[in-house]
PDB file of C-alpha atoms in Angstrom:
ATOM      1  CA  UNK A   1       0.000   0.000   0.000  1.00 54.00           C
ATOM      2  CA  UNK A   2       1.416   3.369  -1.053  1.00 61.00           C
ATOM      3  CA  UNK A   3       1.902   5.836   1.801  1.00 73.00           C
ATOM      4  CA  UNK A   4      -0.681   8.633   1.631  1.00 82.00           C
ATOM      5  CA  UNK A   5       0.529  12.230   1.818  1.00 78.00           C
ATOM      6  CA  UNK A   6      -2.528  13.308   3.802  1.00 86.00           C
ATOM      7  CA  UNK A   7      -4.455  12.207   6.897  1.00 89.00           C
ATOM      8  CA  UNK A   8      -8.105  11.416   6.262  1.00 93.00           C
ATOM      9  CA  UNK A   9     -10.579  12.724   8.835  1.00 94.00           C
ATOM     10  CA  UNK A  10     -12.318  10.245  11.124  1.00 96.00           C
ATOM     11  CA  UNK A  11     -15.605  11.318   9.534  1.00 96.00           C
ATOM     12  CA  UNK A  12     -14.462  10.246   6.061  1.00 96.00           C
ATOM     13  CA  UNK A  13     -12.860   7.055   7.366  1.00 96.00           C
ATOM     14  CA  UNK A  14     -16.243   6.148   8.851  1.00 97.00           C
ATOM     15  CA  UNK A  15     -17.853   6.891   5.474  1.00 98.00           C
ATOM     16  CA  UNK A  16     -15.229   4.797   3.650  1.00 97.00           C
ATOM     17  CA  UNK A  17     -15.811   1.837   5.966  1.00 97.00           C
ATOM     18  CA  UNK A  18     -19.336   1.461   4.588  1.00 98.00           C
ATOM     19  CA  UNK A  19     -17.973   0.721   1.102  1.00 98.00           C
ATOM     20  CA  UNK A  20     -17.628  -2.995   0.298  1.00 98.00           C
ATOM     21  CA  UNK A  21     -14.386  -4.594  -0.828  1.00 98.00           C
ATOM     22  CA  UNK A  22     -14.028  -4.199  -4.578  1.00 98.00           C
ATOM     23  CA  UNK A  23     -16.256  -1.116  -4.651  1.00 98.00           C
ATOM     24  CA  UNK A  24     -16.953   0.646  -7.943  1.00 98.00           C
ATOM     25  CA  UNK A  25     -18.062   4.000  -6.632  1.00 98.00           C
ATOM     26  CA  UNK A  26     -18.568   7.646  -7.425  1.00 98.00           C
ATOM     27  CA  UNK A  27     -17.532  10.230  -4.859  1.00 98.00           C
ATOM     28  CA  UNK A  28     -19.502  13.392  -5.592  1.00 98.00           C
ATOM     29  CA  UNK A  29     -17.893  16.599  -4.340  1.00 96.00           C
ATOM     30  CA  UNK A  30     -14.710  14.631  -3.802  1.00 94.00           C
ATOM     31  CA  UNK A  31     -12.712  17.258  -1.891  1.00 85.00           C
ATOM     32  CA  UNK A  32      -9.367  16.783  -3.705  1.00 92.00           C
ATOM     33  CA  UNK A  33     -10.058  13.025  -4.164  1.00 95.00           C
ATOM     34  CA  UNK A  34      -8.943  12.256  -0.609  1.00 96.00           C
ATOM     35  CA  UNK A  35     -11.611   9.596  -0.034  1.00 97.00           C
ATOM     36  CA  UNK A  36     -11.055   7.741  -3.354  1.00 97.00           C
ATOM     37  CA  UNK A  37      -7.276   7.804  -2.809  1.00 97.00           C
ATOM     38  CA  UNK A  38      -7.720   6.413   0.717  1.00 97.00           C
ATOM     39  CA  UNK A  39     -10.106   3.650  -0.394  1.00 97.00           C
ATOM     40  CA  UNK A  40      -8.155   2.607  -3.488  1.00 96.00           C
ATOM     41  CA  UNK A  41      -4.815   2.621  -1.660  1.00 95.00           C
ATOM     42  CA  UNK A  42      -6.254   0.251   0.977  1.00 95.00           C
ATOM     43  CA  UNK A  43      -8.241  -1.905  -1.468  1.00 96.00           C
ATOM     44  CA  UNK A  44      -6.408  -2.800  -4.718  1.00 95.00           C
ATOM     45  CA  UNK A  45      -9.707  -4.081  -6.218  1.00 97.00           C
ATOM     46  CA  UNK A  46     -11.622  -0.789  -5.788  1.00 98.00           C
ATOM     47  CA  UNK A  47     -12.175   1.786  -8.539  1.00 98.00           C
ATOM     48  CA  UNK A  48     -13.657   5.265  -8.330  1.00 98.00           C
ATOM     49  CA  UNK A  49     -14.962   8.318 -10.111  1.00 98.00           C
ATOM     50  CA  UNK A  50     -14.024  11.522  -8.259  1.00 98.00           C
ATOM     51  CA  UNK A  51     -16.410  14.313  -9.208  1.00 98.00           C
ATOM     52  CA  UNK A  52     -15.636  17.992  -8.631  1.00 96.00           C
ATOM     53  CA  UNK A  53     -17.698  20.996  -9.687  1.00 95.00           C
ATOM     54  CA  UNK A  54     -14.946  23.624  -9.257  1.00 94.00           C
ATOM     55  CA  UNK A  55     -11.724  23.871 -11.249  1.00 95.00           C
ATOM     56  CA  UNK A  56      -9.370  24.338  -8.275  1.00 94.00           C
ATOM     57  CA  UNK A  57     -10.367  21.181  -6.367  1.00 93.00           C
ATOM     58  CA  UNK A  58     -10.565  19.304  -9.708  1.00 96.00           C
ATOM     59  CA  UNK A  59      -6.935  20.176 -10.488  1.00 96.00           C
ATOM     60  CA  UNK A  60      -5.918  19.257  -6.934  1.00 95.00           C
ATOM     61  CA  UNK A  61      -7.781  15.940  -7.183  1.00 96.00           C
ATOM     62  CA  UNK A  62      -5.975  15.061 -10.412  1.00 96.00           C
ATOM     63  CA  UNK A  63      -2.626  15.895  -8.814  1.00 95.00           C
ATOM     64  CA  UNK A  64      -3.412  13.754  -5.743  1.00 95.00           C
ATOM     65  CA  UNK A  65      -4.441  10.788  -7.864  1.00 96.00           C
ATOM     66  CA  UNK A  66      -1.223  10.982  -9.909  1.00 95.00           C
ATOM     67  CA  UNK A  67       0.900  11.469  -6.788  1.00 94.00           C
ATOM     68  CA  UNK A  68      -0.427   8.250  -5.288  1.00 94.00           C
ATOM     69  CA  UNK A  69      -0.071   6.260  -8.513  1.00 94.00           C
ATOM     70  CA  UNK A  70      -3.811   5.660  -8.772  1.00 96.00           C
ATOM     71  CA  UNK A  71      -4.591   7.161 -12.197  1.00 95.00           C
ATOM     72  CA  UNK A  72      -5.447   3.696 -13.502  1.00 94.00           C
ATOM     73  CA  UNK A  73      -8.212   3.222 -10.938  1.00 97.00           C
ATOM     74  CA  UNK A  74      -9.481   6.713 -10.086  1.00 98.00           C
ATOM     75  CA  UNK A  75     -10.952   8.910 -12.799  1.00 98.00           C
ATOM     76  CA  UNK A  76     -11.322  12.578 -11.904  1.00 98.00           C
ATOM     77  CA  UNK A  77     -14.068  14.475 -13.727  1.00 98.00           C
ATOM     78  CA  UNK A  78     -15.202  18.080 -13.698  1.00 97.00           C
ATOM     79  CA  UNK A  79     -18.980  18.397 -13.517  1.00 96.00           C
ATOM     80  CA  UNK A  80     -22.048  19.193 -11.456  1.00 96.00           C
ATOM     81  CA  UNK A  81     -23.294  16.434  -9.171  1.00 97.00           C
ATOM     82  CA  UNK A  82     -24.020  13.107 -10.838  1.00 98.00           C
ATOM     83  CA  UNK A  83     -23.372  14.575 -14.295  1.00 97.00           C
ATOM     84  CA  UNK A  84     -19.852  13.134 -13.910  1.00 97.00           C
ATOM     85  CA  UNK A  85     -21.235   9.566 -14.004  1.00 97.00           C
ATOM     86  CA  UNK A  86     -21.534   7.777 -17.348  1.00 96.00           C
ATOM     87  CA  UNK A  87     -23.453   4.618 -18.184  1.00 94.00           C
ATOM     88  CA  UNK A  88     -20.245   2.748 -19.068  1.00 95.00           C
ATOM     89  CA  UNK A  89     -18.896   3.370 -15.535  1.00 96.00           C
ATOM     90  CA  UNK A  90     -21.357   0.801 -14.133  1.00 95.00           C
ATOM     91  CA  UNK A  91     -21.204   2.530 -10.752  1.00 97.00           C
ATOM     92  CA  UNK A  92     -22.363   0.355  -7.852  1.00 98.00           C
ATOM     93  CA  UNK A  93     -22.046   2.822  -4.974  1.00 98.00           C
ATOM     94  CA  UNK A  94     -22.413   6.579  -4.548  1.00 98.00           C
ATOM     95  CA  UNK A  95     -20.798   8.655  -1.805  1.00 98.00           C
ATOM     96  CA  UNK A  96     -21.858  12.244  -1.091  1.00 98.00           C
ATOM     97  CA  UNK A  97     -20.291  13.652   2.071  1.00 97.00           C
ATOM     98  CA  UNK A  98     -19.884  17.056   3.670  1.00 95.00           C
ATOM     99  CA  UNK A  99     -22.809  18.941   2.126  1.00 96.00           C
ATOM    100  CA  UNK A 100     -26.156  20.159   3.403  1.00 97.00           C
ATOM    101  CA  UNK A 101     -29.042  17.720   3.272  1.00 98.00           C
ATOM    102  CA  UNK A 102     -30.970  19.960   0.894  1.00 97.00           C
ATOM    103  CA  UNK A 103     -28.088  19.991  -1.582  1.00 98.00           C
ATOM    104  CA  UNK A 104     -27.605  16.214  -1.342  1.00 98.00           C
ATOM    105  CA  UNK A 105     -31.317  15.732  -2.034  1.00 98.00           C
ATOM    106  CA  UNK A 106     -31.084  18.069  -5.048  1.00 98.00           C
ATOM    107  CA  UNK A 107     -28.048  16.242  -6.458  1.00 98.00           C
ATOM    108  CA  UNK A 108     -29.819  12.885  -6.132  1.00 98.00           C
ATOM    109  CA  UNK A 109     -33.046  14.224  -7.649  1.00 98.00           C
ATOM    110  CA  UNK A 110     -31.275  15.879 -10.580  1.00 97.00           C
ATOM    111  CA  UNK A 111     -29.186  12.777 -11.287  1.00 97.00           C
ATOM    112  CA  UNK A 112     -31.762  10.110 -10.539  1.00 96.00           C
ATOM    113  CA  UNK A 113     -31.309   8.570 -14.007  1.00 95.00           C
ATOM    114  CA  UNK A 114     -27.652   7.880 -13.110  1.00 96.00           C
ATOM    115  CA  UNK A 115     -28.613   5.647 -10.170  1.00 97.00           C
ATOM    116  CA  UNK A 116     -29.945   2.626 -12.094  1.00 95.00           C
ATOM    117  CA  UNK A 117     -26.846   0.488 -11.395  1.00 96.00           C
ATOM    118  CA  UNK A 118     -26.324   1.804  -7.849  1.00 97.00           C
ATOM    119  CA  UNK A 119     -27.063  -0.628  -5.028  1.00 97.00           C
ATOM    120  CA  UNK A 120     -25.673   1.415  -2.105  1.00 98.00           C
ATOM    121  CA  UNK A 121     -25.485   5.093  -1.202  1.00 98.00           C
ATOM    122  CA  UNK A 122     -23.438   6.488   1.670  1.00 98.00           C
ATOM    123  CA  UNK A 123     -24.570  10.019   2.456  1.00 98.00           C
ATOM    124  CA  UNK A 124     -23.209  12.345   5.097  1.00 98.00           C
ATOM    125  CA  UNK A 125     -25.267  15.524   5.367  1.00 98.00           C
ATOM    126  CA  UNK A 126     -23.808  18.245   7.579  1.00 96.00           C
ATOM    127  CA  UNK A 127     -27.340  19.516   8.307  1.00 96.00           C
ATOM    128  CA  UNK A 128     -30.926  18.578   7.385  1.00 96.00           C
ATOM    129  CA  UNK A 129     -30.449  14.803   7.402  1.00 98.00           C
ATOM    130  CA  UNK A 130     -34.254  14.529   7.553  1.00 98.00           C
ATOM    131  CA  UNK A 131     -34.547  15.768   3.937  1.00 98.00           C
ATOM    132  CA  UNK A 132     -32.216  12.987   2.809  1.00 98.00           C
ATOM    133  CA  UNK A 133     -34.114  10.299   4.737  1.00 98.00           C
ATOM    134  CA  UNK A 134     -37.418  11.409   3.231  1.00 98.00           C
ATOM    135  CA  UNK A 135     -35.980  11.407  -0.310  1.00 98.00           C
ATOM    136  CA  UNK A 136     -34.518   7.917   0.109  1.00 98.00           C
ATOM    137  CA  UNK A 137     -37.823   6.607   1.472  1.00 97.00           C
ATOM    138  CA  UNK A 138     -39.841   8.153  -1.358  1.00 96.00           C
ATOM    139  CA  UNK A 139     -37.467   6.850  -4.022  1.00 96.00           C
ATOM    140  CA  UNK A 140     -37.382   3.256  -2.784  1.00 93.00           C
ATOM    141  CA  UNK A 141     -33.910   3.194  -1.243  1.00 96.00           C
ATOM    142  CA  UNK A 142     -33.950   1.431   2.119  1.00 97.00           C
ATOM    143  CA  UNK A 143     -32.089   3.017   4.997  1.00 98.00           C
ATOM    144  CA  UNK A 144     -30.054   0.111   6.414  1.00 98.00           C
ATOM    145  CA  UNK A 145     -27.531   1.778   8.753  1.00 97.00           C
ATOM    146  CA  UNK A 146     -26.887   5.102  10.460  1.00 98.00           C
ATOM    147  CA  UNK A 147     -24.021   6.470  12.482  1.00 98.00           C
ATOM    148  CA  UNK A 148     -23.656   9.643  14.508  1.00 98.00           C
ATOM    149  CA  UNK A 149     -20.200  10.859  15.478  1.00 97.00           C
ATOM    150  CA  UNK A 150     -18.380  13.955  16.676  1.00 97.00           C
ATOM    151  CA  UNK A 151     -15.115  15.347  15.347  1.00 96.00           C
ATOM    152  CA  UNK A 152     -13.467  18.690  16.093  1.00 94.00           C
ATOM    153  CA  UNK A 153     -16.569  20.013  17.818  1.00 94.00           C
ATOM    154  CA  UNK A 154     -18.931  19.111  14.962  1.00 95.00           C
ATOM    155  CA  UNK A 155     -21.557  16.364  15.044  1.00 97.00           C
ATOM    156  CA  UNK A 156     -22.126  14.372  11.863  1.00 97.00           C
ATOM    157  CA  UNK A 157     -24.687  11.782  10.770  1.00 98.00           C
ATOM    158  CA  UNK A 158     -23.866   9.117   8.187  1.00 98.00           C
ATOM    159  CA  UNK A 159     -26.755   7.441   6.340  1.00 98.00           C
ATOM    160  CA  UNK A 160     -26.389   4.176   4.423  1.00 98.00           C
ATOM    161  CA  UNK A 161     -29.126   3.198   1.972  1.00 98.00           C
ATOM    162  CA  UNK A 162     -29.409   0.012  -0.089  1.00 98.00           C
ATOM    163  CA  UNK A 163     -31.673  -1.339  -2.809  1.00 96.00           C
ATOM    164  CA  UNK A 164     -32.466  -4.337  -0.619  1.00 92.00           C
ATOM    165  CA  UNK A 165     -33.134  -4.657   3.085  1.00 90.00           C
ATOM    166  CA  UNK A 166     -35.937  -4.167   5.569  1.00 91.00           C
ATOM    167  CA  UNK A 167     -37.894  -0.947   5.980  1.00 93.00           C
ATOM    168  CA  UNK A 168     -36.988   0.598   9.377  1.00 96.00           C
ATOM    169  CA  UNK A 169     -39.939   2.998   9.455  1.00 96.00           C
ATOM    170  CA  UNK A 170     -43.195   2.595  11.384  1.00 96.00           C
ATOM    171  CA  UNK A 171     -46.219   4.522  10.114  1.00 94.00           C
ATOM    172  CA  UNK A 172     -47.282   5.809  13.525  1.00 94.00           C
ATOM    173  CA  UNK A 173     -43.910   7.432  14.291  1.00 96.00           C
ATOM    174  CA  UNK A 174     -42.509   7.943  10.782  1.00 97.00           C
ATOM    175  CA  UNK A 175     -42.253  11.732  11.034  1.00 97.00           C
ATOM    176  CA  UNK A 176     -40.296  11.391  14.265  1.00 97.00           C
ATOM    177  CA  UNK A 177     -38.022   8.762  12.704  1.00 98.00           C
ATOM    178  CA  UNK A 178     -37.348  11.033   9.733  1.00 98.00           C
ATOM    179  CA  UNK A 179     -36.169  13.726  12.154  1.00 98.00           C
ATOM    180  CA  UNK A 180     -33.998  11.671  14.503  1.00 98.00           C
ATOM    181  CA  UNK A 181     -33.115   8.692  12.313  1.00 98.00           C
ATOM    182  CA  UNK A 182     -34.793   5.307  12.937  1.00 98.00           C
ATOM    183  CA  UNK A 183     -31.557   3.538  13.920  1.00 98.00           C
ATOM    184  CA  UNK A 184     -30.131   6.442  15.913  1.00 97.00           C
ATOM    185  CA  UNK A 185     -33.430   6.689  17.776  1.00 95.00           C
ATOM    186  CA  UNK A 186     -33.115   3.051  18.847  1.00 94.00           C
ATOM    187  CA  UNK A 187     -29.443   3.168  19.817  1.00 91.00           C
ATOM    188  CA  UNK A 188     -29.151   6.522  21.559  1.00 92.00           C
ATOM    189  CA  UNK A 189     -25.493   7.379  22.088  1.00 94.00           C
ATOM    190  CA  UNK A 190     -24.098  10.248  24.188  1.00 95.00           C
ATOM    191  CA  UNK A 191     -23.426  12.116  20.919  1.00 96.00           C
ATOM    192  CA  UNK A 192     -27.097  11.691  19.943  1.00 97.00           C
ATOM    193  CA  UNK A 193     -28.191  13.333  23.192  1.00 96.00           C
ATOM    194  CA  UNK A 194     -25.586  16.087  22.818  1.00 96.00           C
ATOM    195  CA  UNK A 195     -26.875  16.948  19.346  1.00 97.00           C
ATOM    196  CA  UNK A 196     -30.509  17.072  20.367  1.00 97.00           C
ATOM    197  CA  UNK A 197     -29.871  19.124  23.524  1.00 97.00           C
ATOM    198  CA  UNK A 198     -28.363  21.788  21.265  1.00 96.00           C
ATOM    199  CA  UNK A 199     -31.171  21.471  18.719  1.00 97.00           C
ATOM    200  CA  UNK A 200     -33.852  21.749  21.412  1.00 97.00           C
ATOM    201  CA  UNK A 201     -32.283  24.934  22.769  1.00 97.00           C
ATOM    202  CA  UNK A 202     -32.116  26.448  19.273  1.00 96.00           C
ATOM    203  CA  UNK A 203     -35.668  25.453  18.387  1.00 97.00           C
ATOM    204  CA  UNK A 204     -37.049  26.841  21.644  1.00 96.00           C
ATOM    205  CA  UNK A 205     -35.466  30.215  20.860  1.00 96.00           C
ATOM    206  CA  UNK A 206     -36.805  30.163  17.291  1.00 96.00           C
ATOM    207  CA  UNK A 207     -40.337  29.455  18.520  1.00 97.00           C
ATOM    208  CA  UNK A 208     -40.155  32.365  20.977  1.00 96.00           C
ATOM    209  CA  UNK A 209     -38.968  34.708  18.231  1.00 95.00           C
ATOM    210  CA  UNK A 210     -41.648  33.526  15.791  1.00 96.00           C
ATOM    211  CA  UNK A 211     -44.411  34.024  18.356  1.00 95.00           C
ATOM    212  CA  UNK A 212     -43.306  37.649  18.796  1.00 93.00           C
ATOM    213  CA  UNK A 213     -43.647  38.425  15.067  1.00 91.00           C
ATOM    214  CA  UNK A 214     -46.376  40.794  13.881  1.00 91.00           C
ATOM    215  CA  UNK A 215     -47.953  38.042  11.766  1.00 92.00           C
ATOM    216  CA  UNK A 216     -46.837  34.761  13.324  1.00 91.00           C
ATOM    217  CA  UNK A 217     -46.888  31.664  11.104  1.00 94.00           C
ATOM    218  CA  UNK A 218     -49.057  29.552  13.394  1.00 94.00           C
ATOM    219  CA  UNK A 219     -48.859  26.408  11.273  1.00 95.00           C
ATOM    220  CA  UNK A 220     -45.059  26.435  11.318  1.00 95.00           C
ATOM    221  CA  UNK A 221     -44.958  27.355  15.017  1.00 96.00           C
ATOM    222  CA  UNK A 222     -47.189  24.383  15.852  1.00 96.00           C
ATOM    223  CA  UNK A 223     -44.980  22.083  13.761  1.00 95.00           C
ATOM    224  CA  UNK A 224     -41.886  23.314  15.616  1.00 96.00           C
ATOM    225  CA  UNK A 225     -43.620  22.901  18.975  1.00 96.00           C
ATOM    226  CA  UNK A 226     -44.459  19.319  18.067  1.00 96.00           C
ATOM    227  CA  UNK A 227     -40.816  18.645  17.191  1.00 96.00           C
ATOM    228  CA  UNK A 228     -39.654  20.328  20.390  1.00 97.00           C
ATOM    229  CA  UNK A 229     -41.896  17.987  22.396  1.00 96.00           C
ATOM    230  CA  UNK A 230     -40.243  15.018  20.636  1.00 96.00           C
ATOM    231  CA  UNK A 231     -36.797  16.359  21.516  1.00 95.00           C
ATOM    232  CA  UNK A 232     -37.744  16.971  25.139  1.00 95.00           C
ATOM    233  CA  UNK A 233     -39.180  13.461  25.391  1.00 94.00           C
ATOM    234  CA  UNK A 234     -35.864  11.980  24.251  1.00 93.00           C
ATOM    235  CA  UNK A 235     -33.886  14.187  26.628  1.00 92.00           C
ATOM    236  CA  UNK A 236     -36.098  13.034  29.507  1.00 87.00           C
ATOM    237  CA  UNK A 237     -35.105   9.455  28.604  1.00 74.00           C
ATOM    238  CA  UNK A 238     -31.448  10.504  28.936  1.00 72.00           C
ATOM    239  CA  UNK A 239     -32.066  12.021  32.378  1.00 61.00           C
ATOM    240  CA  UNK A 240     -33.869   8.873  33.542  1.00 59.00           C
ATOM    241  CA  UNK A 241     -31.012   6.732  32.262  1.00 57.00           C
ATOM    242  CA  UNK A 242     -28.466   8.864  34.133  1.00 53.00           C
ATOM    243  CA  UNK A 243     -30.526   8.699  37.324  1.00 49.00           C
ATOM    244  CA  UNK A 244     -30.804   4.931  37.078  1.00 52.00           C
ATOM    245  CA  UNK A 245     -27.061   4.506  36.450  1.00 52.00           C
ATOM    246  CA  UNK A 246     -26.164   6.768  39.365  1.00 49.00           C
ATOM    247  CA  UNK A 247     -28.510   5.055  41.783  1.00 47.00           C
TER     248      UNK A 247
END
């Protein structure tokens, strides 16, 4: 294995670990091709398309691929979203990491015709993971794994969706599962509670500010209040767990 000239973040290592051996994947918004270089240097059977929308990172990605002797297995392309994927690539997996959930949803929607051969997507939205979960559910991709982790003061969620698997959603609590994540909601880690304490504080402030507006949006306020109740319910579970453990 060729020595890498960079250190991959823990966040991207976690993303990479969801790729199977022998992956044929597209990394959209490849950030200088760090992830494809890491994967292909560890797995000699993997191949990748590294997509970049801006010229500077595209040039850097090409240089990184050449530096690590991986030009035969990583193709760097300049283009918007999934436009970099071609039918002949026969891509099996798609990675989109480090963007907002709204942008990830837009990329997937705009490039939906490029997903016919894809059997796994690994998506790491920095915010608005709910939008990604809803899109996957509506488009028939099954959420099969989730991970929440913290690095350098930031909390990240990683979503893994496959063509096959079991549906984790329950009709009676689906909206709540879209917000929190069905797997994260079952296996509540300390990072999960840390995230939702912060989110509850922010949402409470937003509700107060909205109620003070001249023409308050009552429908949206009521939706936010409902979500705040969900958050507070989960935080009560954390307090009960702490009390039990300290008893």
